[in-house]
Amino acid sequence: MKEIFVVVHPEATHDVEGRVGGWFDSELTGRGVEQAERIATALATRVRSGAALYSSDLRRTAQTAAVIGARLQLEPIWSSELREKSYGIGEGEADAWFRERFVPPPLDGERMDHDEGLEGAETKLQWARRVYAGMETILSDSSSQKIIVTHGGSATPIIARWIGMPLDALDYASFTVESGSITRLVEDDYFHNHAVAHLNDTTHLSL
């Protein structure tokens, strides 16, 4: 059986400051560091030696991966392709500033190439293509267990690529995951089906 554990970084400074994340290079709060330790403890009971650890290269995910790597004796492999969606000039700005300028996608029509009104921002299509490309590298890794440390938004294209969704199916698709959560993806040995075995597990954060 093959397993992928998709970890969403825990609480970061932009979360508590009410700022836009994206590529804004925020770091974990003190609480976030404690949550990262709990994530590492939870993974230590499930992950065997020889696993591979991949992570977005932004600070909040890199810090999370470093805690996991230290606990499981794994060296993180950094990937800019696993970053959150870029919001261009909106990154690091106050949420109120962002809401005044952001143009949400239409209910019908072009959603993947939609211009959100923020200079330098990625479209949903550009973002999804980037994450899908990162997943190709990860899926080519022969390790039977992998850990991916990423962001709440980027978890959706990661999961979508795992279950074989074409890019255009991401028009409306969204998997809701919380900060500090672990999602378990599985490929069985018999049918080789790709399943979402457990989505958005946060039980380890309250132990």
mmCIF file of C-alpha atoms in Angstrom:
data_model
loop_
_atom_site.group_PDB
_atom_site.id
_atom_site.type_symbol
_atom_site.label_atom_id
_atom_site.label_comp_id
_atom_site.label_asym_id
_atom_site.label_seq_id
_atom_site.Cartn_x
_atom_site.Cartn_y
_atom_site.Cartn_z
ATOM 1 C CA MET A 1 0.000 0.000 0.000
ATOM 2 C CA LYS A 2 1.175 3.520 -0.822
ATOM 3 C CA GLU A 3 0.330 6.461 1.414
ATOM 4 C CA ILE A 4 0.636 10.216 1.168
ATOM 5 C CA PHE A 5 0.078 12.397 4.219
ATOM 6 C CA VAL A 6 -0.848 15.939 3.193
ATOM 7 C CA VAL A 7 -0.052 18.330 6.047
ATOM 8 C CA VAL A 8 -1.377 21.899 6.086
ATOM 9 C CA HIS A 9 0.947 24.199 8.009
ATOM 10 C CA PRO A 10 -0.430 25.225 11.436
ATOM 11 C CA GLU A 11 -1.078 28.738 12.729
ATOM 12 C CA ALA A 12 1.090 31.412 11.103
ATOM 13 C CA THR A 13 1.583 35.098 11.846
ATOM 14 C CA HIS A 14 -0.494 36.280 8.874
ATOM 15 C CA ASP A 15 -3.452 34.283 10.231
ATOM 16 C CA VAL A 16 -3.527 36.064 13.581
ATOM 17 C CA GLU A 17 -2.655 39.470 12.084
ATOM 18 C CA GLY A 18 -5.524 39.310 9.594
ATOM 19 C CA ARG A 19 -3.277 39.513 6.551
ATOM 20 C CA VAL A 20 -3.340 37.839 3.156
ATOM 21 C CA GLY A 21 -1.069 34.797 2.937
ATOM 22 C CA GLY A 22 -0.282 33.635 -0.569
ATOM 23 C CA TRP A 23 3.447 33.983 -1.145
ATOM 24 C CA PHE A 24 3.763 36.435 1.757
ATOM 25 C CA ASP A 25 6.547 34.769 3.742
ATOM 26 C CA SER A 26 4.964 34.619 7.189
ATOM 27 C CA GLU A 27 6.237 32.304 9.888
ATOM 28 C CA LEU A 28 4.669 30.063 12.503
ATOM 29 C CA THR A 29 3.405 31.619 15.717
ATOM 30 C CA GLY A 30 4.432 30.110 19.044
ATOM 31 C CA ARG A 31 1.151 28.206 19.010
ATOM 32 C CA GLY A 32 1.891 27.099 15.469
ATOM 33 C CA VAL A 33 5.245 25.645 16.542
ATOM 34 C CA GLU A 34 3.492 23.667 19.292
ATOM 35 C CA GLN A 35 0.956 22.426 16.733
ATOM 36 C CA ALA A 36 3.793 21.387 14.414
ATOM 37 C CA GLU A 37 5.190 19.253 17.234
ATOM 38 C CA ARG A 38 1.777 17.574 17.607
ATOM 39 C CA ILE A 39 1.633 16.929 13.869
ATOM 40 C CA ALA A 40 5.090 15.339 14.026
ATOM 41 C CA THR A 41 4.018 13.159 16.961
ATOM 42 C CA ALA A 42 0.931 11.987 15.081
ATOM 43 C CA LEU A 43 2.947 11.150 11.961
ATOM 44 C CA ALA A 44 5.576 9.298 13.989
ATOM 45 C CA THR A 45 2.965 6.653 14.829
ATOM 46 C CA ARG A 46 2.056 6.133 11.148
ATOM 47 C CA VAL A 47 5.194 6.678 9.094
ATOM 48 C CA ARG A 48 7.892 4.057 8.689
ATOM 49 C CA SER A 49 11.571 4.624 7.938
ATOM 50 C CA GLY A 50 12.380 5.362 4.319
ATOM 51 C CA ALA A 51 9.543 7.823 3.786
ATOM 52 C CA ALA A 52 10.020 10.954 1.683
ATOM 53 C CA LEU A 53 9.255 14.443 3.007
ATOM 54 C CA TYR A 54 8.311 17.199 0.543
ATOM 55 C CA SER A 55 7.489 20.773 1.475
ATOM 56 C CA SER A 56 6.664 24.178 0.090
ATOM 57 C CA ASP A 57 9.691 26.413 0.516
ATOM 58 C CA LEU A 58 7.858 29.284 2.235
ATOM 59 C CA ARG A 59 8.868 29.845 5.878
ATOM 60 C CA ARG A 60 5.673 28.666 7.566
ATOM 61 C CA THR A 61 5.719 25.346 5.705
ATOM 62 C CA ALA A 62 9.504 25.006 5.920
ATOM 63 C CA GLN A 63 9.337 25.429 9.699
ATOM 64 C CA THR A 64 6.619 22.774 9.888
ATOM 65 C CA ALA A 65 8.615 20.391 7.706
ATOM 66 C CA ALA A 66 11.744 20.976 9.782
ATOM 67 C CA VAL A 67 9.916 19.897 12.947
ATOM 68 C CA ILE A 68 8.526 16.811 11.203
ATOM 69 C CA GLY A 69 11.897 15.995 9.668
ATOM 70 C CA ALA A 70 13.704 16.258 12.993
ATOM 71 C CA ARG A 71 11.197 13.955 14.667
ATOM 72 C CA LEU A 72 11.114 11.348 11.856
ATOM 73 C CA GLN A 73 14.778 11.735 10.835
ATOM 74 C CA LEU A 74 13.844 12.842 7.331
ATOM 75 C CA GLU A 75 15.484 15.527 5.217
ATOM 76 C CA PRO A 76 12.889 17.814 3.614
ATOM 77 C CA ILE A 77 12.841 18.242 -0.154
ATOM 78 C CA TRP A 78 11.871 21.836 -0.918
ATOM 79 C CA SER A 79 9.469 22.638 -3.743
ATOM 80 C CA SER A 80 8.266 26.092 -4.787
ATOM 81 C CA GLU A 81 5.584 24.306 -6.813
ATOM 82 C CA LEU A 82 3.808 23.399 -3.548
ATOM 83 C CA ARG A 83 3.376 27.039 -2.542
ATOM 84 C CA GLU A 84 0.009 28.627 -1.908
ATOM 85 C CA LYS A 85 -1.662 30.584 -4.719
ATOM 86 C CA SER A 86 0.089 33.889 -5.373
ATOM 87 C CA TYR A 87 -2.081 36.964 -4.795
ATOM 88 C CA GLY A 88 0.413 39.385 -6.325
ATOM 89 C CA ILE A 89 0.230 42.882 -4.827
ATOM 90 C CA GLY A 90 -2.304 41.630 -2.278
ATOM 91 C CA GLU A 91 0.159 39.440 -0.407
ATOM 92 C CA GLY A 92 0.724 40.591 3.165
ATOM 93 C CA GLU A 93 -1.968 43.242 2.895
ATOM 94 C CA ALA A 94 -4.766 43.577 5.454
ATOM 95 C CA ASP A 95 -7.835 41.448 4.785
ATOM 96 C CA ALA A 96 -10.004 44.589 4.470
ATOM 97 C CA TRP A 97 -7.689 46.014 1.789
ATOM 98 C CA PHE A 98 -7.889 42.719 -0.065
ATOM 99 C CA ARG A 99 -11.675 42.438 0.076
ATOM 100 C CA GLU A 100 -12.084 45.925 -1.388
ATOM 101 C CA ARG A 101 -10.074 45.008 -4.484
ATOM 102 C CA PHE A 102 -10.610 41.290 -5.009
ATOM 103 C CA VAL A 103 -12.921 40.317 -7.885
ATOM 104 C CA PRO A 104 -14.470 36.882 -7.150
ATOM 105 C CA PRO A 105 -14.945 34.440 -10.033
ATOM 106 C CA PRO A 106 -18.303 34.405 -11.836
ATOM 107 C CA LEU A 107 -20.886 31.735 -11.076
ATOM 108 C CA ASP A 108 -20.810 30.682 -14.725
ATOM 109 C CA GLY A 109 -18.299 31.244 -17.492
ATOM 110 C CA GLU A 110 -14.523 31.538 -17.333
ATOM 111 C CA ARG A 111 -13.382 30.691 -13.827
ATOM 112 C CA MET A 112 -9.933 29.152 -14.299
ATOM 113 C CA ASP A 113 -8.424 32.143 -16.167
ATOM 114 C CA HIS A 114 -10.439 34.706 -14.227
ATOM 115 C CA ASP A 115 -8.715 38.032 -13.469
ATOM 116 C CA GLU A 116 -9.132 38.692 -9.740
ATOM 117 C CA GLY A 117 -8.169 42.351 -10.053
ATOM 118 C CA LEU A 118 -4.817 41.994 -8.262
ATOM 119 C CA GLU A 119 -1.702 42.810 -10.248
ATOM 120 C CA GLY A 120 0.799 39.956 -10.348
ATOM 121 C CA ALA A 121 -1.625 37.350 -8.975
ATOM 122 C CA GLU A 122 -1.763 33.854 -10.396
ATOM 123 C CA THR A 123 -4.953 32.716 -12.055
ATOM 124 C CA LYS A 124 -6.496 29.561 -10.692
ATOM 125 C CA LEU A 125 -5.304 27.741 -13.814
ATOM 126 C CA GLN A 126 -1.682 28.885 -13.390
ATOM 127 C CA TRP A 127 -1.752 27.889 -9.736
ATOM 128 C CA ALA A 128 -3.274 24.457 -10.399
ATOM 129 C CA ARG A 129 -0.828 23.739 -13.223
ATOM 130 C CA ARG A 130 2.081 24.593 -10.939
ATOM 131 C CA VAL A 131 0.895 22.311 -8.147
ATOM 132 C CA TYR A 132 0.109 19.507 -10.616
ATOM 133 C CA ALA A 133 3.671 19.788 -11.951
ATOM 134 C CA GLY A 134 5.011 19.475 -8.416
ATOM 135 C CA MET A 135 2.858 16.411 -7.881
ATOM 136 C CA GLU A 136 4.347 14.742 -10.954
ATOM 137 C CA THR A 137 7.759 14.886 -9.277
ATOM 138 C CA ILE A 138 6.363 13.564 -6.002
ATOM 139 C CA LEU A 139 4.430 10.732 -7.649
ATOM 140 C CA SER A 140 7.562 9.634 -9.530
ATOM 141 C CA ASP A 141 9.277 9.073 -6.166
ATOM 142 C CA SER A 142 9.327 5.325 -5.442
ATOM 143 C CA SER A 143 8.930 5.753 -1.661
ATOM 144 C CA SER A 144 5.845 3.895 -0.417
ATOM 145 C CA GLN A 145 5.102 6.659 2.094
ATOM 146 C CA LYS A 146 5.356 10.376 1.461
ATOM 147 C CA ILE A 147 4.594 13.482 3.484
ATOM 148 C CA ILE A 148 3.672 16.719 1.723
ATOM 149 C CA VAL A 149 3.705 19.925 3.778
ATOM 150 C CA THR A 150 1.713 22.606 2.017
ATOM 151 C CA HIS A 151 -0.968 25.289 2.382
ATOM 152 C CA GLY A 152 -4.738 25.156 2.827
ATOM 153 C CA GLY A 153 -5.523 26.264 -0.708
ATOM 154 C CA SER A 154 -2.900 24.124 -2.433
ATOM 155 C CA ALA A 155 -4.202 20.992 -0.723
ATOM 156 C CA THR A 156 -7.088 20.990 -3.230
ATOM 157 C CA PRO A 157 -4.979 20.557 -6.398
ATOM 158 C CA ILE A 158 -2.752 18.077 -4.558
ATOM 159 C CA ILE A 159 -5.733 15.890 -3.675
ATOM 160 C CA ALA A 160 -7.308 16.442 -7.095
ATOM 161 C CA ARG A 161 -4.159 15.253 -8.883
ATOM 162 C CA TRP A 162 -4.010 12.200 -6.633
ATOM 163 C CA ILE A 163 -7.510 11.071 -7.601
ATOM 164 C CA GLY A 164 -6.924 11.855 -11.271
ATOM 165 C CA MET A 165 -9.087 14.928 -11.737
ATOM 166 C CA PRO A 166 -8.313 16.837 -14.951
ATOM 167 C CA LEU A 167 -7.365 20.474 -14.537
ATOM 168 C CA ASP A 168 -10.633 21.792 -15.940
ATOM 169 C CA ALA A 169 -12.531 19.874 -13.231
ATOM 170 C CA LEU A 170 -11.034 22.326 -10.740
ATOM 171 C CA ASP A 171 -13.430 24.958 -12.048
ATOM 172 C CA TYR A 172 -15.562 24.364 -8.946
ATOM 173 C CA ALA A 173 -13.798 21.656 -6.934
ATOM 174 C CA SER A 174 -12.605 22.465 -3.424
ATOM 175 C CA PHE A 175 -11.463 20.282 -0.530
ATOM 176 C CA THR A 176 -11.856 22.111 2.787
ATOM 177 C CA VAL A 177 -8.898 21.562 5.095
ATOM 178 C CA GLU A 178 -7.868 23.414 8.238
ATOM 179 C CA SER A 179 -4.532 24.707 9.483
ATOM 180 C CA GLY A 180 -2.544 21.901 11.085
ATOM 181 C CA SER A 181 -4.665 19.162 9.516
ATOM 182 C CA ILE A 182 -3.483 15.857 8.060
ATOM 183 C CA THR A 183 -5.175 14.306 5.036
ATOM 184 C CA ARG A 184 -4.340 10.686 4.222
ATOM 185 C CA LEU A 185 -4.247 9.539 0.594
ATOM 186 C CA VAL A 186 -3.943 5.824 -0.171
ATOM 187 C CA GLU A 187 -3.270 3.534 -3.135
ATOM 188 C CA ASP A 188 -4.243 -0.081 -2.467
ATOM 189 C CA ASP A 189 -2.096 -2.997 -3.643
ATOM 190 C CA TYR A 190 -4.878 -4.904 -5.412
ATOM 191 C CA PHE A 191 -6.931 -2.511 -7.530
ATOM 192 C CA HIS A 192 -4.383 0.350 -7.327
ATOM 193 C CA ASN A 193 -7.231 2.761 -6.728
ATOM 194 C CA HIS A 194 -6.359 6.206 -5.399
ATOM 195 C CA ALA A 195 -8.511 7.036 -2.393
ATOM 196 C CA VAL A 196 -8.912 9.919 0.025
ATOM 197 C CA ALA A 197 -8.848 7.750 3.134
ATOM 198 C CA HIS A 198 -9.181 10.588 5.640
ATOM 199 C CA LEU A 199 -9.740 14.264 4.906
ATOM 200 C CA ASN A 200 -8.853 17.102 7.288
ATOM 201 C CA ASP A 201 -7.913 15.130 10.416
ATOM 202 C CA THR A 202 -7.290 17.586 13.286
ATOM 203 C CA THR A 203 -7.743 15.253 16.253
ATOM 204 C CA HIS A 204 -4.006 15.406 17.043
ATOM 205 C CA LEU A 205 -4.244 19.153 17.715
ATOM 206 C CA SER A 206 -6.562 18.690 20.689
ATOM 207 C CA LEU A 207 -4.777 15.822 22.422
#
